[in-house]
Amino acid sequence: MEKIMEGEDSSIMLPNKQVVLKNYVEGYPKESDFELRISTISCQIPQGSKGLFVKNLYLGCDPYMRHRMSHHNSKDVSLLVSFKPGSVIIGLGVAKVIKSEDADFEEGDYIWGMTGWENYSLILNTNGLFKIKYTDVPLSYYAGILGMPGLAAYIGFNNVCSAKEGDVVYVSSAAGGVGQLVGQFAKMKGCYVVGSAGTDEKVNLLKSELGFDEAFNYKEGNDLAGALKRHFPMGIDVYFENVGGNMLDEVLLHMNLYGRIAVCGMISQYNLKNPDGIHNLFCLISKRLQMEGFSELDFRHKVPEYLEFAIQLIRKKKLLFVEDIAAGLEHAASAFVGIYHGRNVGKQIIQVSTD
């Protein structure tokens, strides 16, 4: 890499390991839906473009990416534009700039934003890329707590939930990249917080390390209604939704008058050909509920505000983040598939390189 950094040979070809979508995914993703391909890439940036040539360091396994692995014709929602079979998977990640033709980025800068699941990427559209200002924290954090998941938790809780001190807050998929942060934000606000997760290990994590007042294994006893009744005897004021399906349907029955629901994700539905129906929507009327979906894409202008808020808390160890890091692109498919089976504990991240 020394030659590239010094500019001695701008057209050198480098071996480039890539994770490629082999087939459109049907049902739950399988490792066989992906292919690990060894290719080559030139570090030369096309003349006249304002592109970057980057070395990828960390990649986020984000549940929404499953939508892009199915064949559909969504013309108006960029999150849902399908990948093409044979193409490199694209997602949010952390990278180091090796060469730059964009005045906003210099060689040696660390960035986060959309990049390829590969060793090196040529990024011609630098809109939506962020230069990493704080490097005294793990760079992997910019694929999690200081990146998209963190911003989603911050916006969803503060702008959509409108929670206040004393509110009873329920967070589903609470041990994931977003949920674990929402619970901590709620505790900072003075709320009573309960989270749910799919294993006893995750439940213990929520209570012993992340500060949730209570947590439960929603799979235990196959009695979600009973679990919600036990943990919310006085009802739920704020629900942060990450699961959808039967979870949402049941929670509606336990919401309090004038409750608020922030819809961040619906991971239980992403792999279903026929998504579950919701039968208790009349609760929106009878309980005067507010239920709002949101995307952090609409709030990218708040990234500097969020970073200033979060970095101080991280440095003081008042905001914690649990990562599940899979080392190497050869483990990327397994790591991605695993998030739909609850194998990850914390935010699932793929480590491509340390620097």
Coordinates of C-alpha atoms in Angstrom, one line a residue:
M1 CA 0.0 0.0 0.0
E2 CA 3.0 2.4 0.4
K3 CA 3.1 3.0 -3.4
I4 CA -0.5 4.0 -3.5
M5 CA -0.2 6.3 -0.5
E6 CA 2.8 8.0 -2.0
G7 CA 1.2 8.3 -5.5
E8 CA 3.9 6.4 -7.3
D9 CA 1.5 4.3 -9.3
S10 CA -2.1 5.4 -9.6
S11 CA -3.1 2.5 -11.8
I12 CA -1.9 -0.4 -9.7
M13 CA -4.3 -3.4 -9.6
L14 CA -5.0 -4.8 -6.2
P15 CA -6.5 -8.2 -5.3
N16 CA -10.0 -7.5 -3.9
K17 CA -12.1 -10.0 -2.0
Q18 CA -15.8 -9.3 -2.4
V19 CA -19.1 -10.6 -1.0
V20 CA -21.6 -10.9 -3.9
L21 CA -25.3 -11.6 -4.0
K22 CA -25.5 -14.9 -5.8
N23 CA -29.3 -15.1 -6.1
Y24 CA -32.4 -13.2 -5.1
V25 CA -33.3 -14.3 -1.6
E26 CA -36.5 -16.1 -0.9
G27 CA -37.6 -16.5 2.7
Y28 CA -34.8 -16.4 5.3
P29 CA -31.4 -15.6 3.8
K30 CA -29.0 -18.6 3.5
E31 CA -25.2 -18.6 3.2
S32 CA -25.6 -20.1 -0.2
D33 CA -27.3 -16.9 -1.4
F34 CA -23.9 -15.2 -1.2
E35 CA -20.6 -15.8 -2.9
L36 CA -17.1 -14.9 -1.9
R37 CA -15.3 -13.7 -5.0
I38 CA -11.7 -12.8 -5.5
S39 CA -11.3 -10.0 -8.1
T40 CA -9.0 -7.1 -8.8
I41 CA -9.5 -3.4 -8.6
S42 CA -7.6 -0.4 -9.8
C43 CA -7.0 2.5 -7.4
Q44 CA -7.3 5.0 -10.2
I45 CA -10.2 7.4 -9.9
P46 CA -11.8 8.3 -13.2
Q47 CA -10.7 11.7 -14.5
G48 CA -13.2 14.5 -13.9
S49 CA -15.0 12.7 -11.0
K50 CA -14.9 13.6 -7.4
G51 CA -14.5 10.1 -6.2
L52 CA -12.7 8.3 -3.4
F53 CA -10.7 5.1 -3.4
V54 CA -11.0 3.5 0.1
K55 CA -9.9 0.6 2.1
N56 CA -12.9 -0.9 4.0
L57 CA -12.4 -1.5 7.7
Y58 CA -15.8 -2.3 9.3
L59 CA -19.2 -3.2 7.8
G60 CA -22.6 -3.1 9.5
C61 CA -25.0 -6.0 9.2
D62 CA -28.2 -4.0 9.1
P63 CA -31.6 -5.8 9.0
Y64 CA -33.1 -3.4 6.3
M65 CA -30.6 -4.8 3.8
R66 CA -32.7 -7.9 3.5
H67 CA -35.2 -5.9 1.5
R68 CA -32.6 -5.1 -1.1
M69 CA -31.9 -8.8 -1.6
S70 CA -35.4 -9.5 -3.0
H71 CA -36.6 -8.7 -6.5
H72 CA -39.1 -5.9 -6.5
N73 CA -39.8 -2.6 -8.2
S74 CA -39.6 0.1 -5.6
K75 CA -39.0 3.3 -7.5
D76 CA -39.5 5.8 -4.7
V77 CA -37.7 4.4 -1.6
S78 CA -33.9 4.1 -2.0
L79 CA -33.7 1.8 1.0
L80 CA -35.7 -0.8 -1.0
V81 CA -33.9 -0.6 -4.4
S82 CA -32.9 -4.2 -5.2
F83 CA -29.4 -5.4 -5.5
K84 CA -28.7 -7.3 -8.7
P85 CA -27.5 -10.9 -8.6
G86 CA -23.8 -11.0 -9.3
S87 CA -23.2 -7.5 -7.7
V88 CA -21.3 -6.7 -4.6
I89 CA -23.4 -6.1 -1.5
I90 CA -23.6 -2.4 -0.5
G91 CA -24.1 -1.2 3.0
L92 CA -23.0 1.2 5.7
G93 CA -19.5 0.9 6.8
V94 CA -16.2 2.5 7.9
A95 CA -13.3 3.0 5.6
K96 CA -9.9 4.7 5.2
V97 CA -9.3 7.1 2.3
I98 CA -6.4 5.9 0.1
K99 CA -6.9 8.3 -2.8
S100 CA -9.2 11.3 -3.1
E101 CA -10.4 13.7 -5.8
D102 CA -12.9 15.3 -3.5
A103 CA -11.8 18.4 -1.7
D104 CA -13.8 17.5 1.4
F105 CA -11.7 14.3 2.0
E106 CA -8.0 13.8 2.2
E107 CA -5.8 10.7 1.9
G108 CA -5.7 9.1 5.4
D109 CA -9.1 10.4 6.5
Y110 CA -11.4 7.9 8.1
I111 CA -15.0 8.0 6.8
W112 CA -18.4 6.3 7.3
G113 CA -21.2 5.9 4.9
M114 CA -22.3 3.6 2.1
T115 CA -19.5 1.3 0.8
G116 CA -19.0 -2.2 -0.7
W117 CA -18.6 -5.5 1.1
E118 CA -15.1 -5.9 -0.2
N119 CA -11.5 -5.0 0.7
Y120 CA -11.4 -1.9 -1.4
S121 CA -14.1 0.3 -3.0
L122 CA -14.2 3.0 -5.6
I123 CA -16.9 5.5 -4.4
L124 CA -17.8 7.9 -7.1
N125 CA -20.8 9.5 -5.3
T126 CA -19.5 10.9 -2.0
N127 CA -22.9 12.4 -1.0
G128 CA -23.8 10.9 2.4
L129 CA -20.3 10.2 3.4
F130 CA -19.1 11.6 6.8
K131 CA -15.5 12.3 7.7
I132 CA -14.7 10.8 11.1
K133 CA -13.8 13.5 13.6
Y134 CA -13.3 11.5 16.8
T135 CA -10.8 8.7 16.6
D136 CA -10.2 8.2 20.3
V137 CA -13.0 5.6 20.3
P138 CA -13.1 2.3 18.3
L139 CA -13.6 3.0 14.6
S140 CA -16.2 0.1 14.6
Y141 CA -18.5 2.4 16.6
Y142 CA -19.2 4.3 13.3
A143 CA -20.9 1.2 12.0
G144 CA -23.0 1.2 15.2
I145 CA -23.4 3.7 18.0
L146 CA -21.9 6.7 16.2
G147 CA -23.3 5.7 12.8
M148 CA -26.8 4.9 11.4
P149 CA -28.0 2.7 14.3
G150 CA -27.1 5.4 16.9
L151 CA -28.7 8.2 14.9
A152 CA -31.9 6.1 14.4
A153 CA -32.1 5.4 18.2
Y154 CA -31.5 9.1 19.0
I155 CA -34.0 10.4 16.5
G156 CA -36.6 7.8 17.1
F157 CA -36.6 8.2 20.8
N158 CA -36.3 12.0 21.0
N159 CA -38.2 13.2 18.0
V160 CA -40.8 10.5 17.6
C161 CA -41.5 9.0 21.0
S162 CA -41.6 12.4 22.8
A163 CA -40.9 10.5 26.0
K164 CA -41.0 12.4 29.3
E165 CA -39.8 11.6 32.8
G166 CA -41.9 8.8 34.5
D167 CA -43.1 7.3 31.2
V168 CA -43.2 3.5 31.0
V169 CA -41.1 2.5 27.9
Y170 CA -41.0 -0.8 26.1
V171 CA -38.2 -1.6 23.6
S172 CA -38.4 -4.8 21.5
S173 CA -35.3 -6.4 20.0
A174 CA -33.7 -4.5 22.9
A175 CA -30.2 -6.1 22.6
G176 CA -29.7 -5.0 19.0
G177 CA -27.7 -2.1 17.7
V178 CA -30.6 0.3 18.0
G179 CA -32.6 -1.1 20.9
Q180 CA -29.7 -1.2 23.4
L181 CA -29.3 2.6 22.9
V182 CA -33.0 3.5 23.1
G183 CA -33.1 1.8 26.5
Q184 CA -30.2 3.9 27.8
F185 CA -31.6 7.1 26.4
A186 CA -34.9 6.4 28.1
K187 CA -33.2 5.8 31.4
M188 CA -31.3 9.2 31.0
K189 CA -34.8 10.8 30.6
G190 CA -36.0 9.2 33.9
C191 CA -38.3 6.6 32.3
Y192 CA -39.0 3.1 33.5
V193 CA -37.7 0.8 30.8
V194 CA -38.4 -2.8 29.9
G195 CA -36.8 -4.6 27.0
S196 CA -37.4 -7.9 25.3
A197 CA -34.9 -10.2 23.6
G198 CA -34.8 -13.8 22.3
T199 CA -32.3 -15.4 24.7
D200 CA -31.7 -15.4 28.5
E201 CA -28.1 -14.3 27.8
K202 CA -29.4 -11.1 26.1
V203 CA -32.0 -10.6 28.9
N204 CA -29.2 -10.7 31.5
L205 CA -27.1 -8.2 29.3
L206 CA -30.0 -5.7 29.3
K207 CA -30.4 -5.8 33.0
S208 CA -26.9 -6.2 34.3
E209 CA -24.9 -4.1 31.9
L210 CA -27.2 -1.8 29.9
G211 CA -29.3 -0.5 32.8
F212 CA -32.8 -1.6 31.8
D213 CA -35.2 -1.8 34.8
E214 CA -36.5 -5.1 33.6
A215 CA -36.2 -7.4 30.6
F216 CA -37.8 -10.7 29.5
N217 CA -37.3 -13.5 26.9
Y218 CA -40.3 -13.2 24.6
K219 CA -39.8 -16.8 23.4
E220 CA -40.1 -18.2 26.9
G221 CA -43.3 -20.1 27.5
N222 CA -44.7 -18.9 24.2
D223 CA -46.9 -16.5 26.1
L224 CA -46.3 -12.9 24.9
A225 CA -49.6 -11.6 26.2
G226 CA -48.8 -13.0 29.7
A227 CA -45.3 -11.5 29.6
L228 CA -46.6 -8.1 28.7
K229 CA -49.2 -8.2 31.3
R230 CA -46.7 -9.2 34.0
H231 CA -44.1 -6.5 33.1
F232 CA -46.6 -3.7 32.3
P233 CA -49.4 -4.0 34.9
M234 CA -50.1 -0.3 34.5
G235 CA -49.7 -0.3 30.7
I236 CA -47.2 1.1 28.2
D237 CA -46.7 4.8 27.5
V238 CA -44.0 4.5 24.8
Y239 CA -43.2 1.6 22.6
F240 CA -40.1 1.6 20.4
E241 CA -40.9 -0.9 17.6
N242 CA -38.2 -3.1 16.1
V243 CA -40.1 -6.4 15.5
G244 CA -43.6 -6.0 14.0
G245 CA -46.1 -8.8 13.4
N246 CA -47.5 -10.5 16.5
M247 CA -45.4 -8.4 18.8
L248 CA -46.9 -5.1 17.5
D249 CA -50.4 -6.6 17.5
E250 CA -50.2 -7.6 21.1
V251 CA -48.5 -4.4 22.3
L252 CA -51.4 -2.4 20.9
L253 CA -53.6 -4.0 23.5
H254 CA -51.3 -2.9 26.4
M255 CA -50.8 0.7 25.3
N256 CA -52.0 3.4 27.6
L257 CA -54.2 6.3 26.6
Y258 CA -52.3 8.8 24.4
G259 CA -49.4 6.4 24.0
R260 CA -46.7 6.9 21.4
I261 CA -45.2 4.2 19.1
A262 CA -42.1 4.8 17.1
V263 CA -41.7 2.3 14.2
C264 CA -38.0 1.8 13.5
G265 CA -38.0 -1.7 12.1
M266 CA -40.0 -4.9 11.7
I267 CA -37.4 -7.6 11.6
S268 CA -39.9 -10.5 12.1
Q269 CA -41.5 -9.6 8.8
Y270 CA -38.6 -9.2 6.4
N271 CA -38.3 -12.8 5.4
L272 CA -42.0 -13.6 5.0
K273 CA -43.6 -13.9 1.6
N274 CA -47.0 -12.9 3.2
P275 CA -46.4 -10.5 6.1
D276 CA -48.5 -11.0 9.2
G277 CA -51.6 -8.9 9.5
I278 CA -52.3 -6.5 12.4
H279 CA -55.7 -7.0 13.9
N280 CA -55.8 -4.6 16.8
L281 CA -55.4 -1.3 14.9
F282 CA -58.7 0.0 16.4
C283 CA -56.6 0.7 19.5
L284 CA -55.1 3.6 17.6
I285 CA -58.6 5.2 17.8
S286 CA -59.9 4.0 21.1
K287 CA -56.6 4.8 22.9
R288 CA -55.8 7.9 20.8
L289 CA -52.4 6.5 20.0
Q290 CA -49.7 8.1 17.8
M291 CA -47.8 5.6 15.7
E292 CA -45.2 6.9 13.3
G293 CA -42.6 5.3 11.1
F294 CA -39.3 7.1 10.4
S295 CA -36.0 6.7 8.7
E296 CA -32.7 8.2 9.9
L297 CA -32.1 9.2 6.3
D298 CA -34.4 12.1 6.8
F299 CA -32.3 13.3 9.7
R300 CA -28.7 13.2 8.4
H301 CA -28.5 16.9 9.2
K302 CA -28.6 16.0 12.8
V303 CA -25.4 13.8 12.7
P304 CA -23.1 16.6 14.1
E305 CA -25.6 17.2 17.0
Y306 CA -25.9 13.5 17.8
L307 CA -22.1 13.0 17.6
E308 CA -21.5 15.8 20.1
F309 CA -24.1 14.3 22.4
A310 CA -22.9 10.7 22.2
I311 CA -19.2 11.1 22.2
Q312 CA -19.1 12.9 25.6
L313 CA -21.3 10.1 27.1
I314 CA -19.1 7.4 25.6
R315 CA -15.9 9.0 26.9
K316 CA -17.4 9.2 30.4
K317 CA -18.6 5.6 30.1
K318 CA -22.2 6.7 30.6
L319 CA -23.3 5.3 27.3
L320 CA -22.4 1.7 26.5
F321 CA -22.5 -0.3 23.3
V322 CA -22.2 -4.0 22.8
E323 CA -20.8 -5.3 19.5
D324 CA -20.6 -8.7 18.0
I325 CA -17.7 -8.6 15.6
A326 CA -17.1 -11.3 12.9
A327 CA -13.5 -11.1 11.6
G328 CA -13.0 -11.4 7.9
L329 CA -15.1 -11.1 4.7
E330 CA -15.2 -14.9 4.6
H331 CA -17.5 -14.8 7.6
A332 CA -19.8 -12.0 6.3
A333 CA -22.5 -14.2 4.9
S334 CA -22.8 -16.3 8.1
A335 CA -22.8 -13.1 10.2
F336 CA -25.6 -11.6 8.1
V337 CA -27.7 -14.7 8.1
G338 CA -27.3 -15.0 11.9
I339 CA -29.0 -11.8 12.7
Y340 CA -32.3 -13.3 11.6
H341 CA -31.8 -16.2 13.9
G342 CA -30.8 -14.2 17.0
R343 CA -27.2 -15.5 17.0
N344 CA -25.7 -12.1 17.5
V345 CA -25.3 -10.5 20.9
G346 CA -25.2 -6.7 20.3
K347 CA -24.7 -5.0 17.0
Q348 CA -23.4 -7.4 14.4
I349 CA -20.3 -6.0 12.6
I350 CA -17.9 -7.5 10.1
Q351 CA -14.3 -6.5 10.5
V352 CA -12.6 -6.3 7.1
S353 CA -9.3 -4.8 8.3
T354 CA -8.0 -3.0 11.3
D355 CA -6.4 -0.3 9.3

